[in-house]
XYZ file of C-alpha atoms in Angstrom:
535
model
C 115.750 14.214 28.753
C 112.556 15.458 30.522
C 109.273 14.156 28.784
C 108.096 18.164 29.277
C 109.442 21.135 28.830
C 108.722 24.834 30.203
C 108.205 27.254 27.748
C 106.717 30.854 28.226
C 103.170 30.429 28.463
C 102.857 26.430 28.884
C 104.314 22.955 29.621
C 105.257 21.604 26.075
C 105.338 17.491 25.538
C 108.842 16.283 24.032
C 108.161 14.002 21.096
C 111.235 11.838 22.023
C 109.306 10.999 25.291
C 105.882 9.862 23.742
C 106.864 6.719 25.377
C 106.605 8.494 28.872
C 103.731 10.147 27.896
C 101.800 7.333 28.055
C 102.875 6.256 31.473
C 102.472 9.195 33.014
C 99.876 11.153 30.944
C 97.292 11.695 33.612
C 99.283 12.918 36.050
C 101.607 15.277 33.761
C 98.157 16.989 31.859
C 96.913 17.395 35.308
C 100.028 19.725 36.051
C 99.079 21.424 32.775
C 95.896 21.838 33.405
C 96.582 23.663 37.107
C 99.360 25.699 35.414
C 97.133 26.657 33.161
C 94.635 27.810 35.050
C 96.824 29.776 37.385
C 97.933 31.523 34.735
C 94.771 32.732 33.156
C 93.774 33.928 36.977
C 96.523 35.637 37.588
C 96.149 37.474 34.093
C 92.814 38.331 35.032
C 93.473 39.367 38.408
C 96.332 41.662 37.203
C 93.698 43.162 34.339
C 91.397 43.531 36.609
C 93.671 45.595 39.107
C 95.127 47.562 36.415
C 91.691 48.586 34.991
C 90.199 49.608 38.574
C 89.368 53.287 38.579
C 87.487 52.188 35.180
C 85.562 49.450 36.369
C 84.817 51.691 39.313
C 83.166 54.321 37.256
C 81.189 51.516 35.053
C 79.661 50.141 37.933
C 79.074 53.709 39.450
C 77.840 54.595 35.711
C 75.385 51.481 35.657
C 73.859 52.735 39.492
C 73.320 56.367 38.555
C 71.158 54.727 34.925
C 69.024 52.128 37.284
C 68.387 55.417 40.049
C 67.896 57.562 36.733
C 64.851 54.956 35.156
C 63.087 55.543 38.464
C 63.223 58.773 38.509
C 61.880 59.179 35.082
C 59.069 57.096 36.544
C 58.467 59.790 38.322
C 58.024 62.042 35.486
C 55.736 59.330 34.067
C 53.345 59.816 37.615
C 53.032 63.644 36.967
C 52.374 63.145 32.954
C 49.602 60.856 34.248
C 48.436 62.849 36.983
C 48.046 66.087 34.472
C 46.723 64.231 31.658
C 43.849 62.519 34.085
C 43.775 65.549 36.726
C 40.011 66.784 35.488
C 38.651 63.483 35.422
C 37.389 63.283 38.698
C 35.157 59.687 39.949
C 31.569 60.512 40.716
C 29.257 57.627 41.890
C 26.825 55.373 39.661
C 24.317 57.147 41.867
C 23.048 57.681 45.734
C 21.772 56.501 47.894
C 18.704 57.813 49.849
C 18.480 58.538 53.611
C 16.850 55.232 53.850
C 18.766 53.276 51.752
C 22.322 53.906 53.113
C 24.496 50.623 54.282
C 24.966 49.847 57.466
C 28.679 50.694 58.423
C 30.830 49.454 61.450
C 33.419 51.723 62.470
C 37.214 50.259 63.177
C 39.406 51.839 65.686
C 42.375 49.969 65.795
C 44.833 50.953 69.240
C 47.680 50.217 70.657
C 48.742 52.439 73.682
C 47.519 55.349 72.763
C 46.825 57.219 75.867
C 47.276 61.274 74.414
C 45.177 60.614 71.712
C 42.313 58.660 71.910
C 39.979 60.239 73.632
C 39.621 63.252 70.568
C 39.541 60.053 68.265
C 36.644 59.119 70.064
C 34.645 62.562 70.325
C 35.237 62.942 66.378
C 33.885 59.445 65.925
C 31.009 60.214 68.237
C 30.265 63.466 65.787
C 29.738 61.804 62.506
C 26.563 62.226 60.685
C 25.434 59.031 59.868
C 22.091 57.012 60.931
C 23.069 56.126 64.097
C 20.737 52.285 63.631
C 23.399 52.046 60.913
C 26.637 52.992 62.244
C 28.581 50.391 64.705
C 31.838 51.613 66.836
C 34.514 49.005 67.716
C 37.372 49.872 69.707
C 39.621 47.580 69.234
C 42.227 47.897 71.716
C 45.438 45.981 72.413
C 46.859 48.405 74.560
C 48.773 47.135 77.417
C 48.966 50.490 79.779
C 46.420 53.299 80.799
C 44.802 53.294 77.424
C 42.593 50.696 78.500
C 40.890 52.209 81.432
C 40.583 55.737 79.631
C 39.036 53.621 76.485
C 36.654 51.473 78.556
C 35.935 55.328 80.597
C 34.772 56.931 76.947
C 33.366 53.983 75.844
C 30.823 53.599 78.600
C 30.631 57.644 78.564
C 29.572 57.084 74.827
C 27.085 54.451 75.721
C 25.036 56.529 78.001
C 24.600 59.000 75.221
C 22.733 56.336 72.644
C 25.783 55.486 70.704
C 26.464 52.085 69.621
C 30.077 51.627 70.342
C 31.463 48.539 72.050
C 35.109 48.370 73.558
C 36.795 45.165 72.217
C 39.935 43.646 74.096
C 41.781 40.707 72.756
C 43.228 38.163 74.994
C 46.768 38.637 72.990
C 48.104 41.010 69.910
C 48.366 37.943 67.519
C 48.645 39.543 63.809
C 49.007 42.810 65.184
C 46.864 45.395 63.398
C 46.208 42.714 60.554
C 44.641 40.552 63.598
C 42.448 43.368 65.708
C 40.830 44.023 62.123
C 39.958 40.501 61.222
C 38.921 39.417 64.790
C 36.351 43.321 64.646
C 35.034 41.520 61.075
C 34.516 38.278 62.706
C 31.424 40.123 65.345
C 30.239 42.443 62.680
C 27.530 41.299 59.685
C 28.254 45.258 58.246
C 28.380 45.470 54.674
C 30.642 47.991 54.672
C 34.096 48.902 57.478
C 35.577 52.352 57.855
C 38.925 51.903 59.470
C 40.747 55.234 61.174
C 44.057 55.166 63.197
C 44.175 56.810 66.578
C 45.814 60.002 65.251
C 43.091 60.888 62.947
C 40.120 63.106 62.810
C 37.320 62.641 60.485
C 35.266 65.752 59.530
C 31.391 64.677 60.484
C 30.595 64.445 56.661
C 33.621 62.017 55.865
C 31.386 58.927 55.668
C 28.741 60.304 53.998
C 31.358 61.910 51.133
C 32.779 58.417 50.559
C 29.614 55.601 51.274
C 27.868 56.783 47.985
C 30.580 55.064 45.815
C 29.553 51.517 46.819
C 26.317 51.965 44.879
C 28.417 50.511 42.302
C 28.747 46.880 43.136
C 32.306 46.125 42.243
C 33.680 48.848 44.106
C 35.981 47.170 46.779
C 37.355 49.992 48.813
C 36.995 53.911 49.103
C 40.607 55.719 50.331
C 40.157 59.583 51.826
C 43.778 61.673 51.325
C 45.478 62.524 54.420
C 45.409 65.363 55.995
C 48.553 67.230 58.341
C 46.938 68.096 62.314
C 50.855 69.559 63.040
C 52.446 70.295 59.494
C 53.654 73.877 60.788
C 55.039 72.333 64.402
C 58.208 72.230 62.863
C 60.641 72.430 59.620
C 61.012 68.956 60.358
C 57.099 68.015 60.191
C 56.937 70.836 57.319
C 59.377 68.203 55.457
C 57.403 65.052 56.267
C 54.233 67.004 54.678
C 55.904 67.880 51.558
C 56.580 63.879 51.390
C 53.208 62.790 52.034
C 51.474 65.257 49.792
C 53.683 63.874 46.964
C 52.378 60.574 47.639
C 48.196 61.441 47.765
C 48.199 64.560 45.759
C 50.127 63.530 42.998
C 50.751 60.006 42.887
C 47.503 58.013 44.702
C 45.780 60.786 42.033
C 48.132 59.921 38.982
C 47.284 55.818 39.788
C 44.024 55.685 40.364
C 42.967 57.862 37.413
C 45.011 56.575 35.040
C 43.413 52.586 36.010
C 46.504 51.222 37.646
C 46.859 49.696 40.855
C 47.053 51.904 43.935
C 47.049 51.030 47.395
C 44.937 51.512 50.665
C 46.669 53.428 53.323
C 45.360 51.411 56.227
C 43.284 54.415 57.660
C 40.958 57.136 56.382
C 38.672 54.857 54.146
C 35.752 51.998 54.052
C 36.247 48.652 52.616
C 33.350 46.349 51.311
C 33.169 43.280 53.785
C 32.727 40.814 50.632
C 35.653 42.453 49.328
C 38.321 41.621 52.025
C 36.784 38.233 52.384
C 36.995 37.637 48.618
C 40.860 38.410 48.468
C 41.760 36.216 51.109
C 41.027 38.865 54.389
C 43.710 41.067 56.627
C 46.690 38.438 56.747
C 49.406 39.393 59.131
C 52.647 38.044 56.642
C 53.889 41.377 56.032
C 53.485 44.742 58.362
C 52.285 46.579 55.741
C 48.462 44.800 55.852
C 47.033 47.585 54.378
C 48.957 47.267 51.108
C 48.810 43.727 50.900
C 45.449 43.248 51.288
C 44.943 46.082 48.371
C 47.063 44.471 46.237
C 44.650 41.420 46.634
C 41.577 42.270 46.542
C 42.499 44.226 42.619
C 44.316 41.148 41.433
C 40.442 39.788 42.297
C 38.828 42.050 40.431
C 37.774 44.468 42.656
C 38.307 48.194 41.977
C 39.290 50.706 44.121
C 38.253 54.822 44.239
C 40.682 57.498 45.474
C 39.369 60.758 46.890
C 41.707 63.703 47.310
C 39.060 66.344 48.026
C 37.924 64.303 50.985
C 40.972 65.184 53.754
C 41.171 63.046 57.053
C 43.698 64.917 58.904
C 46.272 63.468 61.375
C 49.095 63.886 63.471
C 52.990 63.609 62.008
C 55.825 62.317 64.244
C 57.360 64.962 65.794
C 60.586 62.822 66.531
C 63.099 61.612 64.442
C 63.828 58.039 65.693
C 60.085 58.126 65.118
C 59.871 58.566 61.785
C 62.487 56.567 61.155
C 60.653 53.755 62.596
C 57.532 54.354 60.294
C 59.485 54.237 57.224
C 61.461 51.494 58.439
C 57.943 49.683 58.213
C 56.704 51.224 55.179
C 60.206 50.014 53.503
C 59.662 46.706 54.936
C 56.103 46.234 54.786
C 56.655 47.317 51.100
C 59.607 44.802 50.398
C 58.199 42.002 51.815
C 54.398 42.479 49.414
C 57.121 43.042 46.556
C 58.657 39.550 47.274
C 54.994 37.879 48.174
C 52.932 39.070 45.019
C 55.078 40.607 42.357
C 55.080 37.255 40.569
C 51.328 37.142 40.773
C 51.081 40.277 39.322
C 52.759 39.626 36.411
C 50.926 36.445 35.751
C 47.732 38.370 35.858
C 45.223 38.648 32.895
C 45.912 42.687 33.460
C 47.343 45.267 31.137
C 51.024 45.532 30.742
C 51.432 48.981 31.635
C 49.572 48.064 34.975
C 51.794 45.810 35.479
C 54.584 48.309 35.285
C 53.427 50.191 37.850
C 52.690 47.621 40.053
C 56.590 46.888 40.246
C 57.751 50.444 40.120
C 55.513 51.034 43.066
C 55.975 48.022 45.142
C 60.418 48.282 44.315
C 60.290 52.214 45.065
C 62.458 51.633 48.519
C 64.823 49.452 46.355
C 66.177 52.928 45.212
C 67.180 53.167 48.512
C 69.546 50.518 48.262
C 71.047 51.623 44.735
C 71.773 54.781 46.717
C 73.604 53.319 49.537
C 75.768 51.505 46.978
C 76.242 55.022 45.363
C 77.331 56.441 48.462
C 79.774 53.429 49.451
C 81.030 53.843 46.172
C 81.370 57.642 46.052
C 85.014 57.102 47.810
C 87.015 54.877 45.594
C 84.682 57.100 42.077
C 86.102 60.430 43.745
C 90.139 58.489 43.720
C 89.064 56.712 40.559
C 88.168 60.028 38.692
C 91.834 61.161 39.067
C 92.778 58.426 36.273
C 90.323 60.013 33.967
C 89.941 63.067 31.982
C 87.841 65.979 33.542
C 85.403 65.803 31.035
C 84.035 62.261 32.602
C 82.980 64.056 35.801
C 80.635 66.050 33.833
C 79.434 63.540 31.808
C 78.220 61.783 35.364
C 76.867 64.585 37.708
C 74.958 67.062 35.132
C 72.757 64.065 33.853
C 71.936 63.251 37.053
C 71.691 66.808 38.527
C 69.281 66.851 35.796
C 66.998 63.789 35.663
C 66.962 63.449 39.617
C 66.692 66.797 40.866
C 63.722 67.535 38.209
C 62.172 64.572 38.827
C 61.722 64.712 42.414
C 61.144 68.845 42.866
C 58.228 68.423 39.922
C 56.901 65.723 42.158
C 56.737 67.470 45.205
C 56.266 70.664 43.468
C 52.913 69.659 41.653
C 51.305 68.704 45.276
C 51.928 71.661 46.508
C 50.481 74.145 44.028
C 47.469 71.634 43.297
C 46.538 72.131 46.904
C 46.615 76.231 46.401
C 49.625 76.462 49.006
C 51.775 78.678 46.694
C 54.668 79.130 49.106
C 57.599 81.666 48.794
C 59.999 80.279 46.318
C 62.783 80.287 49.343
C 60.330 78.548 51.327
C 59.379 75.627 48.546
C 63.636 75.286 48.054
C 64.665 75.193 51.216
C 61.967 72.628 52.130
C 62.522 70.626 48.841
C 66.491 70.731 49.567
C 65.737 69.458 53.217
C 63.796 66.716 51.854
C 66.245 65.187 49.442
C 69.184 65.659 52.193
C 66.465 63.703 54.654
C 65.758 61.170 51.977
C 69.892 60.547 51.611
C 69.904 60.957 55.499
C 67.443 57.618 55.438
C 69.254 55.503 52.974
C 70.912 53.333 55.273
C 67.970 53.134 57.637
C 65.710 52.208 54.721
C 68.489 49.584 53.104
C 68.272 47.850 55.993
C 64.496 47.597 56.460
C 64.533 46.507 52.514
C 66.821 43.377 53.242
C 64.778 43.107 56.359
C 61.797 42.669 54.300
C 62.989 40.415 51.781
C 65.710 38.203 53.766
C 64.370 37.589 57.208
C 61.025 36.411 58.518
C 59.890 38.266 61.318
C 56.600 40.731 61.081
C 56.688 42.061 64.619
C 54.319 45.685 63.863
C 56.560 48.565 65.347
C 53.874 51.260 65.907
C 54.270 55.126 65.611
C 54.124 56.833 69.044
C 51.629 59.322 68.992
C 51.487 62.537 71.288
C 48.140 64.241 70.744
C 50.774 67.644 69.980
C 49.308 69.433 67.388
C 50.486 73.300 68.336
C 53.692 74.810 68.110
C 53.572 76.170 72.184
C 52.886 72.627 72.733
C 56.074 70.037 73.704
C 55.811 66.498 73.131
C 58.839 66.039 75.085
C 58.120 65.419 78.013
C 55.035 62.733 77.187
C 55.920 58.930 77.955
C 56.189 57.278 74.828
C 59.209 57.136 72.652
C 60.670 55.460 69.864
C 62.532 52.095 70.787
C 66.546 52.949 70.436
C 68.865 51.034 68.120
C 71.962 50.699 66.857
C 71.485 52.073 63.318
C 72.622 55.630 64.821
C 76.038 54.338 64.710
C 76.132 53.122 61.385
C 74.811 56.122 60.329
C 77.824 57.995 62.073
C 80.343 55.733 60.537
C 78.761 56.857 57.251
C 78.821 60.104 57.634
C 82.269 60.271 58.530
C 83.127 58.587 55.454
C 81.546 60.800 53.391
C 83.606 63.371 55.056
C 86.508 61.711 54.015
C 85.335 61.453 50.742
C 84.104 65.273 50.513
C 88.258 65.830 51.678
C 89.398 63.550 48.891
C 86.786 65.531 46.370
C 88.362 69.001 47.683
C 91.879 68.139 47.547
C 91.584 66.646 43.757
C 89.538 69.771 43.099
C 86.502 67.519 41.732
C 84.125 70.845 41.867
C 81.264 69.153 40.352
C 80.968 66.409 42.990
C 81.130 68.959 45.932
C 77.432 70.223 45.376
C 75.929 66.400 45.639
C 78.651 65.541 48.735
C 77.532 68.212 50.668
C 74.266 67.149 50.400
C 75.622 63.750 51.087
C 76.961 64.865 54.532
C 74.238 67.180 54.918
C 71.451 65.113 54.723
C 73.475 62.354 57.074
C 74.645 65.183 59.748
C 70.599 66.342 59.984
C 69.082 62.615 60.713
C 71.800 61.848 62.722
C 71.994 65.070 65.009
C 68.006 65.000 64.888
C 67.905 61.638 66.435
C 70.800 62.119 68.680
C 69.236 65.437 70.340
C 65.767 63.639 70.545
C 66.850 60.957 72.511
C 66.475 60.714 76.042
């Protein structure tokens, strides 16, 4: 007689053969035991495969609610941004003629041949005591930018102004480093930093300098201005996206007390201020929003000023612009990962706090809608197992929450700034946008899990072309964005999503066609945009 016995769901011991049991105990429970658990796997593994299309749509469900919370955020921003809008900053006081701070200037280049020689004529034209204004140059450039620097420079010289042309031996720390080595051969109380694509008007110091007569005033940011918005739809587009940012969100922040950031150009910091919070430190390639992030955990407070526009140049290429928000994304990732645990430590309001995450995980979204799009195949087969009242259960809520959300954010900046454009104009702009947005996704997932996963911080800088007219061609100028090999992933998306817009039409899943097309849309524009750019 065998001491066990098979029976339908286990091995069963035979009393006759406790004997045996004894013996072999160890070895016969061990056979239990692995029967046992193959059974329970393969139970669960069956469930599991039987219950796919559901578990599909839970975990699609569960994306759409975490993209859903940040868009309400958004709401949040323009709730803030109405509720503070009249309660402009004015300063303690002024100062007199006498009395203003000395102020050295910061012009941080890096092969910037088309555009630095109006950066330096608008620098040589603001009104300011000239005993109190210094002008470094900082330039790392490694072509003709230095010769037509050191020509302006010495140009500048002649004509009284106290400007000095500042060439490191090597582009350690990138940006970050040029600043800090400018800080280390100035005794300046205060630094105004501008890129090389921007133009100060000749009152832009004066507008902002009055601020620091309040001593814990760290840093003074100007909004940015658009040299080229009407070049192009495209530039039009990245406008729109910018405004949202410092009409209605640097507003909504800063006026309501929470954290906001410096946008590395178009403002003055307080010398005592970058020192105190641990100066420019080249660990992320986002310095500027590091460093601001810093210097407020310190204690220092920061003033935004929308009415004071610094205008600049947009990228009139693609692969361009893809390469600045691959940085931003980054930049912003890897400050996420290096003070978000700080921040919540901090003896600062919880709210603040809040904020502070929502602003520094914004590109995370990003992410949750790659996933979404990955995941749009197997819903679109998945929603075939379900009753047609689930599709509409998914897509009007978030038709509704993320749509809103992001055309009252855009919308608000553009009718604060008096634009008023034709409502085709403001929807097929705001339609463009959220198909370029999808169109980035992948582009901006990667530089996310860049950011947080690997360690390099080489600074990929924005090629500028001094193209500001519309009978003007940038074209034909030498610098370019570097190519890569995200193009291809992003054509191995969009056909996907092709094949999932087939699958969609073929089921007749109506209320998923609106959002695919913008799917494909919004993939076929960045790719064919990048593709016809390239050279």
């Amino acid at each position: 007689m065998q001491p066990w016995r098979r029976t339908n769901c286990a091995w069963q011991m035979n009393p006759a053969n406790s004997r045996q049991l004894s013996l072999r105990g160890l070895k016969l429970v061990r056979n239990e035991h692995y029967y046992f658990e193959f059974t329970v796997e393969h139970d669960m593994q069956t469930s599991w495969i039987d219950s796919w299309p559901e578990n599909i749509l839970n975990l699609y469900f569960v994306i759409l609610l975490i993209i859903a919370i940040y868009s309400i955020h958004k709401f949040v921003i323009v709730w803030r941004y109405y509720r503070y809008r009249d309660q402009a900053p004015q300063p303690v006081e002024y100062f007199s003629t006498s009395d203003l701070p000395p102020i050295t200037i910061q012009l941080p280049l890096f092969n910037e041949m088309y555009v630095v020689d109006r950066l330096l004529d608008a620098i040589a034209a603001l009104d300011y005591p000239s005993e109190k204004l210094q002008i470094q140059v900082l330039d790392d450039s490694t072509d003709e930018t230095q010769d037509l620097c050191r020509t302006k420079v010495e140009s500048l010289q002649r004509d009284n102004h106290n400007i000095e042309y500042i060439h490191r031996p090597n582009r350690q720390g990138y940006k970050a480093g040029a600043l800090s080595y400018g800080l280390q051969q100035t005794s300046s109380e205060l630094v105004a930093i501008f890129d090389a694509d921007f133009l100060p008007a000749p009152d832009a110091l004066l507008n902002m300098v009055h601020y620091f007569t309040d001593p814990q005033i760290g840093m003074v940011q100007a909004r940015w201005g658009h040299l080229n918005r009407n070049y192009s739809l495209f530039t039009e587009v990245q406008a729109l996206m910018l405004d949202g940012h410092f009409v209605t969100e640097q507003t909504s922040r800063h006026r309501s007390a929470c954290f906001f950031n410096f946008n590395g150009t178009a403002g003055i910091w307080r010398t005592k201020a970058i020192e105190d919070a641990g100066g420019w430190q080249h660990s992320t390639v986002t310095e500027d929003l590091d460093l601001s992030y810093r210097a407020q955990l310190r204690g220092w407070r920061a003033v935004y000023l929308p009415n004071i526009i610094v205008p600049a140049e947009l990228p009139m290429e693609m692969n361009a612009f893809k390469s600045q928000q691959f940085r931003w994304a980054k930049g912003a990732s890897q400050v996420a990962k290096k003070l978000l645990l700080r921040i919540f430590k901090a003896p600062i309001p919880f709210y603040v706090k809040c904020e502070a995450f929502f602003h520094l995980t914004n590109n995370f979204n990003y992410l949750l809608l790659l996933l979404l799009l990955l995941l749009s195949l197997p819903y679109q087969i998945s929603l075939t197992h379900v009753t047609s009242g689930y599709g509409s259960l998914i897509h009007i809520p978030l038709f509704l929450v993320t749509t809103s959300s992001l055309l009252s954010f855009y919308w608000v900046s553009e009718f604060e700034q008096d634009r008023h454009p034709s409502f085709w104009q403001l929807t097929s702009s705001s339609l463009l946008l959220m198909g370029v947005g999808i169109g980035l996704s992948l582009n901006q997932s990667l530089a996310v899990c860049d950011g947080l996963f690997r360690a390099g911080k080489e600074f990929v800088r924005t090629p500028k072309h001094g193209v500001t007219r519309s009978d003007q061609t940038w074209s034909t100028k030498k610098y370019r964005a570097a190519k890569s090999w995200v193009p291809y992933l992003e054509l191995s998306m969009l056909v996907y999503l092709l094949i999932t817009l087939g699958v969609a039409l073929v089921n007749q899943h109506y209320l998923s066609l609106p959002f695919l097309t913008l799917f494909v849309g919004g993939y076929l524009y960045v790719l064919a945009m990048g593709a016809f750019q390239r050279r």
